[in-house]
């Protein structure tokens, strides 16, 4: 019996981040059928189908699901559409891999949580950094250490055209993946009204307390001079320095210091045996793990419920709240 993959949304994120992964999974699994893709723009849907080997192209995702009856549906649409469309896919009864963030507000993700619970349909949120090889390796190395503090820098260049909180949610979720939930956050905002033509533009500083007892500082800027994501994790006599595959830090590295001495230097390309961005940035592992979970009829760990606090903090940032308590 074939394992049929259907894709909803054929824009940039599908083309650059997901399409190559679907294609590789199909090439390595003879039972895979890349059955159909869908986009409101038929030309874009047809181009995606031709580029990645999907059999049919649609403009209506409901029509596609009814006609194709896929094994799984991958939802790669803008943030404001994810909750409504994700609920619809679950109600159709198809396992769902949904792009991040899974909703723009707590109310939206709660609807997804409620529908997922009511239907019992397998689902996964595509927070790709939870599957990024170096982040997974850092989490493994932190076992046995008590984290004292995390210092995270999340910088982009020229991101002034949309609400940056939907990108900054990656920084929030990455820290939760490494160190657990937040209990208290104090937000500081540096606003730039002169740059805020299409959306409010600000730098963000988050002073955080974690449930584990650790503290964390997140510095987030959409208007920096370089694109980087860098994390320092401090424990007793140990510091871990993580640079992700972005900008001047590509392909990424993980350094481990003990009492002032460098004891390990992991190069991301060597560690992953690849220079492919879809592998280094976790997109492949994310999708492959979802497909394998569906094959095993096993609920993946990256549920809507597991993502709720990340969405709540993202919403607090967008609303310029002064504090967050959990």
PDB file of C-alpha atoms in Angstrom:
ATOM      1  CA  UNK A   1       0.000   0.000   0.000  1.00  0.00           C
ATOM      2  CA  UNK A   2       1.416   3.379  -0.986  1.00  0.00           C
ATOM      3  CA  UNK A   3       2.270   6.137   1.484  1.00  0.00           C
ATOM      4  CA  UNK A   4       0.796   9.255  -0.122  1.00  0.00           C
ATOM      5  CA  UNK A   5       2.118  12.738   0.661  1.00  0.00           C
ATOM      6  CA  UNK A   6       0.046  15.822  -0.108  1.00  0.00           C
ATOM      7  CA  UNK A   7       1.367  19.375   0.296  1.00  0.00           C
ATOM      8  CA  UNK A   8      -0.679  22.494   0.990  1.00  0.00           C
ATOM      9  CA  UNK A   9       1.165  25.699   0.104  1.00  0.00           C
ATOM     10  CA  UNK A  10       3.825  25.902  -2.612  1.00  0.00           C
ATOM     11  CA  UNK A  11       5.533  29.185  -1.739  1.00  0.00           C
ATOM     12  CA  UNK A  12       9.115  29.902  -0.734  1.00  0.00           C
ATOM     13  CA  UNK A  13       9.233  27.787   2.423  1.00  0.00           C
ATOM     14  CA  UNK A  14       7.875  24.754   0.567  1.00  0.00           C
ATOM     15  CA  UNK A  15      10.214  25.203  -2.376  1.00  0.00           C
ATOM     16  CA  UNK A  16      13.409  26.021  -0.474  1.00  0.00           C
ATOM     17  CA  UNK A  17      13.002  24.023   2.734  1.00  0.00           C
ATOM     18  CA  UNK A  18      10.551  21.165   2.261  1.00  0.00           C
ATOM     19  CA  UNK A  19      10.298  20.152  -1.395  1.00  0.00           C
ATOM     20  CA  UNK A  20      13.830  18.714  -1.586  1.00  0.00           C
ATOM     21  CA  UNK A  21      13.157  16.720   1.592  1.00  0.00           C
ATOM     22  CA  UNK A  22       9.957  15.164   0.237  1.00  0.00           C
ATOM     23  CA  UNK A  23      11.834  14.281  -2.933  1.00  0.00           C
ATOM     24  CA  UNK A  24      14.676  12.579  -1.020  1.00  0.00           C
ATOM     25  CA  UNK A  25      12.265  10.655   1.192  1.00  0.00           C
ATOM     26  CA  UNK A  26      10.430   9.378  -1.880  1.00  0.00           C
ATOM     27  CA  UNK A  27      13.704   8.388  -3.527  1.00  0.00           C
ATOM     28  CA  UNK A  28      14.705   6.287  -0.519  1.00  0.00           C
ATOM     29  CA  UNK A  29      11.292   4.691   0.110  1.00  0.00           C
ATOM     30  CA  UNK A  30       9.768   2.775  -2.820  1.00  0.00           C
ATOM     31  CA  UNK A  31       6.228   2.913  -1.400  1.00  0.00           C
ATOM     32  CA  UNK A  32       6.099   6.715  -1.331  1.00  0.00           C
ATOM     33  CA  UNK A  33       3.745   8.500  -3.691  1.00  0.00           C
ATOM     34  CA  UNK A  34       4.126  12.261  -3.999  1.00  0.00           C
ATOM     35  CA  UNK A  35       0.474  12.460  -4.860  1.00  0.00           C
ATOM     36  CA  UNK A  36      -0.452  16.140  -5.034  1.00  0.00           C
ATOM     37  CA  UNK A  37       0.286  19.709  -4.074  1.00  0.00           C
ATOM     38  CA  UNK A  38      -1.940  22.738  -3.738  1.00  0.00           C
ATOM     39  CA  UNK A  39      -1.605  26.509  -3.897  1.00  0.00           C
ATOM     40  CA  UNK A  40      -4.046  29.332  -4.617  1.00  0.00           C
ATOM     41  CA  UNK A  41      -1.757  30.187  -7.532  1.00  0.00           C
ATOM     42  CA  UNK A  42      -2.165  27.313  -9.995  1.00  0.00           C
ATOM     43  CA  UNK A  43       1.022  28.200 -11.855  1.00  0.00           C
ATOM     44  CA  UNK A  44       3.003  27.988  -8.633  1.00  0.00           C
ATOM     45  CA  UNK A  45       1.348  24.694  -7.736  1.00  0.00           C
ATOM     46  CA  UNK A  46       2.138  23.244 -11.160  1.00  0.00           C
ATOM     47  CA  UNK A  47       5.740  24.458 -10.971  1.00  0.00           C
ATOM     48  CA  UNK A  48       6.178  22.868  -7.535  1.00  0.00           C
ATOM     49  CA  UNK A  49       4.717  19.602  -8.809  1.00  0.00           C
ATOM     50  CA  UNK A  50       7.053  19.578 -11.808  1.00  0.00           C
ATOM     51  CA  UNK A  51      10.128  20.493  -9.753  1.00  0.00           C
ATOM     52  CA  UNK A  52       9.698  17.900  -7.007  1.00  0.00           C
ATOM     53  CA  UNK A  53       7.812  15.106  -8.747  1.00  0.00           C
ATOM     54  CA  UNK A  54       4.251  15.473  -7.465  1.00  0.00           C
ATOM     55  CA  UNK A  55       1.618  13.868  -9.681  1.00  0.00           C
ATOM     56  CA  UNK A  56      -1.142  16.478  -9.588  1.00  0.00           C
ATOM     57  CA  UNK A  57      -1.602  20.174  -8.815  1.00  0.00           C
ATOM     58  CA  UNK A  58      -4.645  21.817  -7.192  1.00  0.00           C
ATOM     59  CA  UNK A  59      -5.820  25.249  -6.069  1.00  0.00           C
ATOM     60  CA  UNK A  60      -8.332  24.055  -3.432  1.00  0.00           C
ATOM     61  CA  UNK A  61      -6.895  22.049  -0.526  1.00  0.00           C
ATOM     62  CA  UNK A  62     -10.266  20.579   0.454  1.00  0.00           C
ATOM     63  CA  UNK A  63     -10.819  19.348  -3.080  1.00  0.00           C
ATOM     64  CA  UNK A  64      -7.304  17.896  -3.076  1.00  0.00           C
ATOM     65  CA  UNK A  65      -7.826  16.013   0.184  1.00  0.00           C
ATOM     66  CA  UNK A  66     -11.168  14.629  -0.936  1.00  0.00           C
ATOM     67  CA  UNK A  67      -9.787  13.486  -4.289  1.00  0.00           C
ATOM     68  CA  UNK A  68      -6.373  12.209  -3.223  1.00  0.00           C
ATOM     69  CA  UNK A  69      -7.063  10.726   0.238  1.00  0.00           C
ATOM     70  CA  UNK A  70      -3.396  11.116   1.274  1.00  0.00           C
ATOM     71  CA  UNK A  71      -1.614   9.296   4.058  1.00  0.00           C
ATOM     72  CA  UNK A  72      -0.287  12.617   5.380  1.00  0.00           C
ATOM     73  CA  UNK A  73      -0.753  16.317   4.679  1.00  0.00           C
ATOM     74  CA  UNK A  74       2.035  18.880   5.001  1.00  0.00           C
ATOM     75  CA  UNK A  75       0.723  22.394   5.698  1.00  0.00           C
ATOM     76  CA  UNK A  76       3.196  25.064   4.560  1.00  0.00           C
ATOM     77  CA  UNK A  77       1.119  28.248   4.561  1.00  0.00           C
ATOM     78  CA  UNK A  78       1.423  31.722   6.138  1.00  0.00           C
ATOM     79  CA  UNK A  79       1.029  31.943   9.906  1.00  0.00           C
ATOM     80  CA  UNK A  80      -2.429  33.522   9.898  1.00  0.00           C
ATOM     81  CA  UNK A  81      -3.846  30.550   7.971  1.00  0.00           C
ATOM     82  CA  UNK A  82      -2.321  27.671   9.932  1.00  0.00           C
ATOM     83  CA  UNK A  83      -4.902  27.351  12.711  1.00  0.00           C
ATOM     84  CA  UNK A  84      -8.002  27.388  10.518  1.00  0.00           C
ATOM     85  CA  UNK A  85      -6.555  25.189   7.789  1.00  0.00           C
ATOM     86  CA  UNK A  86      -4.847  22.875  10.264  1.00  0.00           C
ATOM     87  CA  UNK A  87      -8.144  22.261  12.060  1.00  0.00           C
ATOM     88  CA  UNK A  88      -9.769  21.483   8.718  1.00  0.00           C
ATOM     89  CA  UNK A  89      -7.084  18.926   7.801  1.00  0.00           C
ATOM     90  CA  UNK A  90      -7.442  17.211  11.186  1.00  0.00           C
ATOM     91  CA  UNK A  91     -11.223  17.116  10.792  1.00  0.00           C
ATOM     92  CA  UNK A  92     -10.753  15.462   7.392  1.00  0.00           C
ATOM     93  CA  UNK A  93      -8.845  12.785   9.346  1.00  0.00           C
ATOM     94  CA  UNK A  94      -5.356  13.130   7.847  1.00  0.00           C
ATOM     95  CA  UNK A  95      -2.115  13.178   9.880  1.00  0.00           C
ATOM     96  CA  UNK A  96      -0.745  16.716   9.767  1.00  0.00           C
ATOM     97  CA  UNK A  97       2.731  18.240   9.658  1.00  0.00           C
ATOM     98  CA  UNK A  98       2.068  21.956  10.219  1.00  0.00           C
ATOM     99  CA  UNK A  99       4.470  24.838   9.734  1.00  0.00           C
ATOM    100  CA  UNK A 100       5.358  27.066  12.646  1.00  0.00           C
ATOM    101  CA  UNK A 101       4.087  28.968  14.490  1.00  0.00           C
ATOM    102  CA  UNK A 102       0.927  26.894  14.884  1.00  0.00           C
ATOM    103  CA  UNK A 103      -1.280  29.950  15.213  1.00  0.00           C
ATOM    104  CA  UNK A 104      -0.740  33.609  15.988  1.00  0.00           C
ATOM    105  CA  UNK A 105      -2.274  33.524  19.459  1.00  0.00           C
ATOM    106  CA  UNK A 106      -3.088  31.264  22.376  1.00  0.00           C
ATOM    107  CA  UNK A 107      -6.693  31.193  21.179  1.00  0.00           C
ATOM    108  CA  UNK A 108      -5.614  29.878  17.761  1.00  0.00           C
ATOM    109  CA  UNK A 109      -3.316  27.164  19.084  1.00  0.00           C
ATOM    110  CA  UNK A 110      -5.924  26.149  21.640  1.00  0.00           C
ATOM    111  CA  UNK A 111      -8.334  25.492  18.773  1.00  0.00           C
ATOM    112  CA  UNK A 112      -5.725  23.215  17.192  1.00  0.00           C
ATOM    113  CA  UNK A 113      -5.145  21.462  20.520  1.00  0.00           C
ATOM    114  CA  UNK A 114      -8.874  20.929  20.995  1.00  0.00           C
ATOM    115  CA  UNK A 115      -9.428  19.554  17.470  1.00  0.00           C
ATOM    116  CA  UNK A 116      -6.360  17.312  17.692  1.00  0.00           C
ATOM    117  CA  UNK A 117      -7.605  15.945  21.014  1.00  0.00           C
ATOM    118  CA  UNK A 118     -11.159  15.445  19.718  1.00  0.00           C
ATOM    119  CA  UNK A 119     -10.098  13.705  16.499  1.00  0.00           C
ATOM    120  CA  UNK A 120      -7.093  11.818  17.859  1.00  0.00           C
ATOM    121  CA  UNK A 121      -5.259  12.470  14.589  1.00  0.00           C
ATOM    122  CA  UNK A 122      -1.452  12.324  14.588  1.00  0.00           C
ATOM    123  CA  UNK A 123       0.195  15.705  14.150  1.00  0.00           C
ATOM    124  CA  UNK A 124       3.517  17.484  14.433  1.00  0.00           C
ATOM    125  CA  UNK A 125       4.579  21.132  14.545  1.00  0.00           C
ATOM    126  CA  UNK A 126       7.446  22.020  12.219  1.00  0.00           C
ATOM    127  CA  UNK A 127       9.752  23.761  14.692  1.00  0.00           C
ATOM    128  CA  UNK A 128      12.781  22.642  12.690  1.00  0.00           C
ATOM    129  CA  UNK A 129      15.354  23.669  15.280  1.00  0.00           C
ATOM    130  CA  UNK A 130      14.121  20.851  17.514  1.00  0.00           C
ATOM    131  CA  UNK A 131      15.584  18.603  14.789  1.00  0.00           C
ATOM    132  CA  UNK A 132      18.667  20.627  13.837  1.00  0.00           C
ATOM    133  CA  UNK A 133      21.600  18.212  14.267  1.00  0.00           C
ATOM    134  CA  UNK A 134      23.825  20.512  16.336  1.00  0.00           C
ATOM    135  CA  UNK A 135      20.982  21.577  18.642  1.00  0.00           C
ATOM    136  CA  UNK A 136      20.037  17.942  19.192  1.00  0.00           C
ATOM    137  CA  UNK A 137      23.699  17.167  19.896  1.00  0.00           C
ATOM    138  CA  UNK A 138      23.961  20.074  22.357  1.00  0.00           C
ATOM    139  CA  UNK A 139      20.878  18.841  24.181  1.00  0.00           C
ATOM    140  CA  UNK A 140      22.477  15.391  24.390  1.00  0.00           C
ATOM    141  CA  UNK A 141      25.723  16.812  25.760  1.00  0.00           C
ATOM    142  CA  UNK A 142      23.858  18.833  28.395  1.00  0.00           C
ATOM    143  CA  UNK A 143      22.547  15.660  30.025  1.00  0.00           C
ATOM    144  CA  UNK A 144      24.223  15.410  33.412  1.00  0.00           C
ATOM    145  CA  UNK A 145      24.904  19.155  33.603  1.00  0.00           C
ATOM    146  CA  UNK A 146      22.819  21.641  35.573  1.00  0.00           C
ATOM    147  CA  UNK A 147      22.343  24.688  33.361  1.00  0.00           C
ATOM    148  CA  UNK A 148      23.072  27.951  35.147  1.00  0.00           C
ATOM    149  CA  UNK A 149      22.479  30.463  32.362  1.00  0.00           C
ATOM    150  CA  UNK A 150      21.795  30.671  28.625  1.00  0.00           C
ATOM    151  CA  UNK A 151      22.703  33.687  26.501  1.00  0.00           C
ATOM    152  CA  UNK A 152      21.048  33.612  23.070  1.00  0.00           C
ATOM    153  CA  UNK A 153      21.527  36.079  20.187  1.00  0.00           C
ATOM    154  CA  UNK A 154      19.032  35.938  17.313  1.00  0.00           C
ATOM    155  CA  UNK A 155      19.809  38.548  14.641  1.00  0.00           C
ATOM    156  CA  UNK A 156      18.541  39.281  11.142  1.00  0.00           C
ATOM    157  CA  UNK A 157      19.212  41.970   8.522  1.00  0.00           C
ATOM    158  CA  UNK A 158      16.512  44.284   7.165  1.00  0.00           C
ATOM    159  CA  UNK A 159      13.429  42.449   8.426  1.00  0.00           C
ATOM    160  CA  UNK A 160      11.089  45.452   8.550  1.00  0.00           C
ATOM    161  CA  UNK A 161       8.205  44.350   6.334  1.00  0.00           C
ATOM    162  CA  UNK A 162       6.294  42.079   8.712  1.00  0.00           C
ATOM    163  CA  UNK A 163       5.761  41.211  12.359  1.00  0.00           C
ATOM    164  CA  UNK A 164       9.104  39.732  13.413  1.00  0.00           C
ATOM    165  CA  UNK A 165       7.674  37.839  16.381  1.00  0.00           C
ATOM    166  CA  UNK A 166       6.665  34.985  14.043  1.00  0.00           C
ATOM    167  CA  UNK A 167      10.363  34.479  13.248  1.00  0.00           C
ATOM    168  CA  UNK A 168      11.624  35.243  16.761  1.00  0.00           C
ATOM    169  CA  UNK A 169       9.465  32.385  18.045  1.00  0.00           C
ATOM    170  CA  UNK A 170      12.318  30.122  16.869  1.00  0.00           C
ATOM    171  CA  UNK A 171      14.575  31.646  19.534  1.00  0.00           C
ATOM    172  CA  UNK A 172      11.951  31.081  22.207  1.00  0.00           C
ATOM    173  CA  UNK A 173      11.225  27.511  21.184  1.00  0.00           C
ATOM    174  CA  UNK A 174      14.909  26.612  20.821  1.00  0.00           C
ATOM    175  CA  UNK A 175      15.571  27.588  24.426  1.00  0.00           C
ATOM    176  CA  UNK A 176      12.541  25.629  25.601  1.00  0.00           C
ATOM    177  CA  UNK A 177      13.837  22.598  23.696  1.00  0.00           C
ATOM    178  CA  UNK A 178      17.240  22.895  25.386  1.00  0.00           C
ATOM    179  CA  UNK A 179      16.282  23.950  28.902  1.00  0.00           C
ATOM    180  CA  UNK A 180      12.559  23.461  29.478  1.00  0.00           C
ATOM    181  CA  UNK A 181       9.727  25.890  30.061  1.00  0.00           C
ATOM    182  CA  UNK A 182       9.879  29.517  31.123  1.00  0.00           C
ATOM    183  CA  UNK A 183       8.265  30.662  34.373  1.00  0.00           C
ATOM    184  CA  UNK A 184       8.817  34.434  34.149  1.00  0.00           C
ATOM    185  CA  UNK A 185       9.967  36.796  31.416  1.00  0.00           C
ATOM    186  CA  UNK A 186      10.615  40.546  31.608  1.00  0.00           C
ATOM    187  CA  UNK A 187      10.426  42.131  28.148  1.00  0.00           C
ATOM    188  CA  UNK A 188      12.355  45.200  27.023  1.00  0.00           C
ATOM    189  CA  UNK A 189      11.552  46.868  23.691  1.00  0.00           C
ATOM    190  CA  UNK A 190      13.600  49.287  21.608  1.00  0.00           C
ATOM    191  CA  UNK A 191      11.142  50.707  19.092  1.00  0.00           C
ATOM    192  CA  UNK A 192      11.998  52.201  15.691  1.00  0.00           C
ATOM    193  CA  UNK A 193       8.937  54.173  14.491  1.00  0.00           C
ATOM    194  CA  UNK A 194      10.787  55.596  11.478  1.00  0.00           C
ATOM    195  CA  UNK A 195      11.266  52.035  10.157  1.00  0.00           C
ATOM    196  CA  UNK A 196       7.743  50.878  10.966  1.00  0.00           C
ATOM    197  CA  UNK A 197       6.013  51.411   7.624  1.00  0.00           C
ATOM    198  CA  UNK A 198       4.382  47.992   7.140  1.00  0.00           C
ATOM    199  CA  UNK A 199       4.707  46.587  10.671  1.00  0.00           C
ATOM    200  CA  UNK A 200       6.064  47.777  14.030  1.00  0.00           C
ATOM    201  CA  UNK A 201       9.857  47.346  14.169  1.00  0.00           C
ATOM    202  CA  UNK A 202      11.695  46.810  17.438  1.00  0.00           C
ATOM    203  CA  UNK A 203      14.636  45.095  19.055  1.00  0.00           C
ATOM    204  CA  UNK A 204      13.723  42.754  21.888  1.00  0.00           C
ATOM    205  CA  UNK A 205      15.545  41.828  25.075  1.00  0.00           C
ATOM    206  CA  UNK A 206      14.052  39.055  27.182  1.00  0.00           C
ATOM    207  CA  UNK A 207      15.231  38.481  30.748  1.00  0.00           C
ATOM    208  CA  UNK A 208      14.023  35.001  31.636  1.00  0.00           C
ATOM    209  CA  UNK A 209      13.626  32.584  34.520  1.00  0.00           C
ATOM    210  CA  UNK A 210      13.257  28.892  33.684  1.00  0.00           C
ATOM    211  CA  UNK A 211      11.357  26.202  35.542  1.00  0.00           C
ATOM    212  CA  UNK A 212      14.651  24.336  35.958  1.00  0.00           C
ATOM    213  CA  UNK A 213      16.115  27.193  37.987  1.00  0.00           C
ATOM    214  CA  UNK A 214      18.289  28.419  35.115  1.00  0.00           C
ATOM    215  CA  UNK A 215      18.194  31.991  33.849  1.00  0.00           C
ATOM    216  CA  UNK A 216      18.343  33.106  30.239  1.00  0.00           C
ATOM    217  CA  UNK A 217      18.810  36.259  28.211  1.00  0.00           C
ATOM    218  CA  UNK A 218      17.484  36.522  24.660  1.00  0.00           C
ATOM    219  CA  UNK A 219      18.662  39.375  22.446  1.00  0.00           C
ATOM    220  CA  UNK A 220      16.568  39.556  19.275  1.00  0.00           C
ATOM    221  CA  UNK A 221      16.960  42.055  16.440  1.00  0.00           C
ATOM    222  CA  UNK A 222      15.418  42.193  12.943  1.00  0.00           C
ATOM    223  CA  UNK A 223      17.679  45.087  11.899  1.00  0.00           C
ATOM    224  CA  UNK A 224      21.189  43.962  12.815  1.00  0.00           C
ATOM    225  CA  UNK A 225      24.241  44.018  10.581  1.00  0.00           C
ATOM    226  CA  UNK A 226      24.444  40.246  10.140  1.00  0.00           C
ATOM    227  CA  UNK A 227      22.300  37.099  10.208  1.00  0.00           C
ATOM    228  CA  UNK A 228      23.284  34.843  13.106  1.00  0.00           C
ATOM    229  CA  UNK A 229      21.886  32.586  15.806  1.00  0.00           C
ATOM    230  CA  UNK A 230      24.391  32.063  18.607  1.00  0.00           C
ATOM    231  CA  UNK A 231      23.888  30.410  21.982  1.00  0.00           C
ATOM    232  CA  UNK A 232      26.105  30.195  25.073  1.00  0.00           C
ATOM    233  CA  UNK A 233      25.089  27.648  27.706  1.00  0.00           C
ATOM    234  CA  UNK A 234      26.874  27.865  31.053  1.00  0.00           C
ATOM    235  CA  UNK A 235      27.081  25.108  33.678  1.00  0.00           C
ATOM    236  CA  UNK A 236      29.536  24.488  36.510  1.00  0.00           C
ATOM    237  CA  UNK A 237      33.037  24.620  34.951  1.00  0.00           C
ATOM    238  CA  UNK A 238      31.525  24.093  31.472  1.00  0.00           C
ATOM    239  CA  UNK A 239      30.444  26.400  28.651  1.00  0.00           C
ATOM    240  CA  UNK A 240      28.907  25.275  25.374  1.00  0.00           C
ATOM    241  CA  UNK A 241      29.042  27.662  22.421  1.00  0.00           C
ATOM    242  CA  UNK A 242      26.617  26.942  19.573  1.00  0.00           C
ATOM    243  CA  UNK A 243      26.691  28.753  16.209  1.00  0.00           C
ATOM    244  CA  UNK A 244      23.996  27.714  13.757  1.00  0.00           C
ATOM    245  CA  UNK A 245      24.215  27.423   9.985  1.00  0.00           C
ATOM    246  CA  UNK A 246      23.583  31.069   9.176  1.00  0.00           C
ATOM    247  CA  UNK A 247      25.539  33.974   7.723  1.00  0.00           C
ATOM    248  CA  UNK A 248      29.228  34.081   8.659  1.00  0.00           C
ATOM    249  CA  UNK A 249      28.816  31.121  11.024  1.00  0.00           C
ATOM    250  CA  UNK A 250      27.800  28.646   8.278  1.00  0.00           C
ATOM    251  CA  UNK A 251      27.851  25.668   8.295  1.00  0.00           C
ATOM    252  CA  UNK A 252      27.721  25.966  12.079  1.00  0.00           C
ATOM    253  CA  UNK A 253      29.734  24.708  15.031  1.00  0.00           C
ATOM    254  CA  UNK A 254      29.466  23.515  18.618  1.00  0.00           C
ATOM    255  CA  UNK A 255      32.342  24.228  20.990  1.00  0.00           C
ATOM    256  CA  UNK A 256      32.639  22.782  24.487  1.00  0.00           C
ATOM    257  CA  UNK A 257      34.904  24.422  27.061  1.00  0.00           C
ATOM    258  CA  UNK A 258      35.840  22.978  30.448  1.00  0.00           C
ATOM    259  CA  UNK A 259      37.666  25.163  32.985  1.00  0.00           C
ATOM    260  CA  UNK A 260      38.893  27.462  30.217  1.00  0.00           C
ATOM    261  CA  UNK A 261      40.083  24.714  27.880  1.00  0.00           C
ATOM    262  CA  UNK A 262      38.493  23.829  24.550  1.00  0.00           C
ATOM    263  CA  UNK A 263      37.778  20.098  24.784  1.00  0.00           C
ATOM    264  CA  UNK A 264      35.561  19.649  21.729  1.00  0.00           C
ATOM    265  CA  UNK A 265      34.972  21.485  18.451  1.00  0.00           C
ATOM    266  CA  UNK A 266      32.183  20.022  16.323  1.00  0.00           C
ATOM    267  CA  UNK A 267      31.801  21.224  12.739  1.00  0.00           C
ATOM    268  CA  UNK A 268      28.183  20.917  11.575  1.00  0.00           C
ATOM    269  CA  UNK A 269      29.009  19.776   8.042  1.00  0.00           C
ATOM    270  CA  UNK A 270      31.353  17.061   9.273  1.00  0.00           C
ATOM    271  CA  UNK A 271      28.949  16.022  12.030  1.00  0.00           C
ATOM    272  CA  UNK A 272      26.014  15.759   9.605  1.00  0.00           C
ATOM    273  CA  UNK A 273      28.120  14.454   6.690  1.00  0.00           C
ATOM    274  CA  UNK A 274      26.448  17.099   4.532  1.00  0.00           C
ATOM    275  CA  UNK A 275      26.563  20.745   3.498  1.00  0.00           C
ATOM    276  CA  UNK A 276      22.892  20.705   2.456  1.00  0.00           C
ATOM    277  CA  UNK A 277      20.936  23.429   4.279  1.00  0.00           C
ATOM    278  CA  UNK A 278      17.823  21.267   4.545  1.00  0.00           C
ATOM    279  CA  UNK A 279      19.871  18.763   6.546  1.00  0.00           C
ATOM    280  CA  UNK A 280      21.957  21.224   8.582  1.00  0.00           C
ATOM    281  CA  UNK A 281      18.829  23.207   9.520  1.00  0.00           C
ATOM    282  CA  UNK A 282      16.790  20.197  10.596  1.00  0.00           C
ATOM    283  CA  UNK A 283      14.155  20.132   7.854  1.00  0.00           C
ATOM    284  CA  UNK A 284      15.039  16.617   6.745  1.00  0.00           C
ATOM    285  CA  UNK A 285      15.095  15.084  10.212  1.00  0.00           C
ATOM    286  CA  UNK A 286      11.870  16.883  11.062  1.00  0.00           C
ATOM    287  CA  UNK A 287       9.916  15.534   8.078  1.00  0.00           C
ATOM    288  CA  UNK A 288      11.481  12.068   8.135  1.00  0.00           C
ATOM    289  CA  UNK A 289      10.650  11.649  11.826  1.00  0.00           C
ATOM    290  CA  UNK A 290       7.048  12.662  11.185  1.00  0.00           C
ATOM    291  CA  UNK A 291       6.638  10.227   8.309  1.00  0.00           C
ATOM    292  CA  UNK A 292       8.172   7.401  10.340  1.00  0.00           C
ATOM    293  CA  UNK A 293       5.908   8.204  13.296  1.00  0.00           C
ATOM    294  CA  UNK A 294       2.862   7.978  11.046  1.00  0.00           C
ATOM    295  CA  UNK A 295       4.089   4.637   9.687  1.00  0.00           C
ATOM    296  CA  UNK A 296       4.332   3.389  13.274  1.00  0.00           C
ATOM    297  CA  UNK A 297       1.003   5.011  14.256  1.00  0.00           C
ATOM    298  CA  UNK A 298       2.906   6.878  16.968  1.00  0.00           C
ATOM    299  CA  UNK A 299       2.141  10.451  18.047  1.00  0.00           C
ATOM    300  CA  UNK A 300       5.262  12.621  17.509  1.00  0.00           C
ATOM    301  CA  UNK A 301       6.674  14.554  20.455  1.00  0.00           C
ATOM    302  CA  UNK A 302       6.345  17.977  18.782  1.00  0.00           C
ATOM    303  CA  UNK A 303       2.631  18.392  19.440  1.00  0.00           C
ATOM    304  CA  UNK A 304       0.463  21.494  19.452  1.00  0.00           C
ATOM    305  CA  UNK A 305       0.368  21.214  23.233  1.00  0.00           C
ATOM    306  CA  UNK A 306       4.182  21.165  23.415  1.00  0.00           C
ATOM    307  CA  UNK A 307       4.248  24.380  21.339  1.00  0.00           C
ATOM    308  CA  UNK A 308       1.658  26.325  23.329  1.00  0.00           C
ATOM    309  CA  UNK A 309       4.050  28.253  25.581  1.00  0.00           C
ATOM    310  CA  UNK A 310       6.169  29.311  22.593  1.00  0.00           C
ATOM    311  CA  UNK A 311       3.064  30.760  20.927  1.00  0.00           C
ATOM    312  CA  UNK A 312       1.989  32.467  24.161  1.00  0.00           C
ATOM    313  CA  UNK A 313       5.358  34.206  24.505  1.00  0.00           C
ATOM    314  CA  UNK A 314       5.341  35.178  20.822  1.00  0.00           C
ATOM    315  CA  UNK A 315       1.928  36.764  21.325  1.00  0.00           C
ATOM    316  CA  UNK A 316       3.172  38.613  24.412  1.00  0.00           C
ATOM    317  CA  UNK A 317       6.051  40.055  22.357  1.00  0.00           C
ATOM    318  CA  UNK A 318       3.737  41.160  19.550  1.00  0.00           C
ATOM    319  CA  UNK A 319       1.419  42.836  22.051  1.00  0.00           C
ATOM    320  CA  UNK A 320       4.405  44.497  23.765  1.00  0.00           C
ATOM    321  CA  UNK A 321       3.549  43.053  27.144  1.00  0.00           C
ATOM    322  CA  UNK A 322       5.912  43.994  29.968  1.00  0.00           C
ATOM    323  CA  UNK A 323       6.007  40.579  31.615  1.00  0.00           C
ATOM    324  CA  UNK A 324       4.998  36.983  31.095  1.00  0.00           C
ATOM    325  CA  UNK A 325       4.195  34.617  33.967  1.00  0.00           C
ATOM    326  CA  UNK A 326       3.485  30.933  33.652  1.00  0.00           C
TER     327      UNK A 326
END
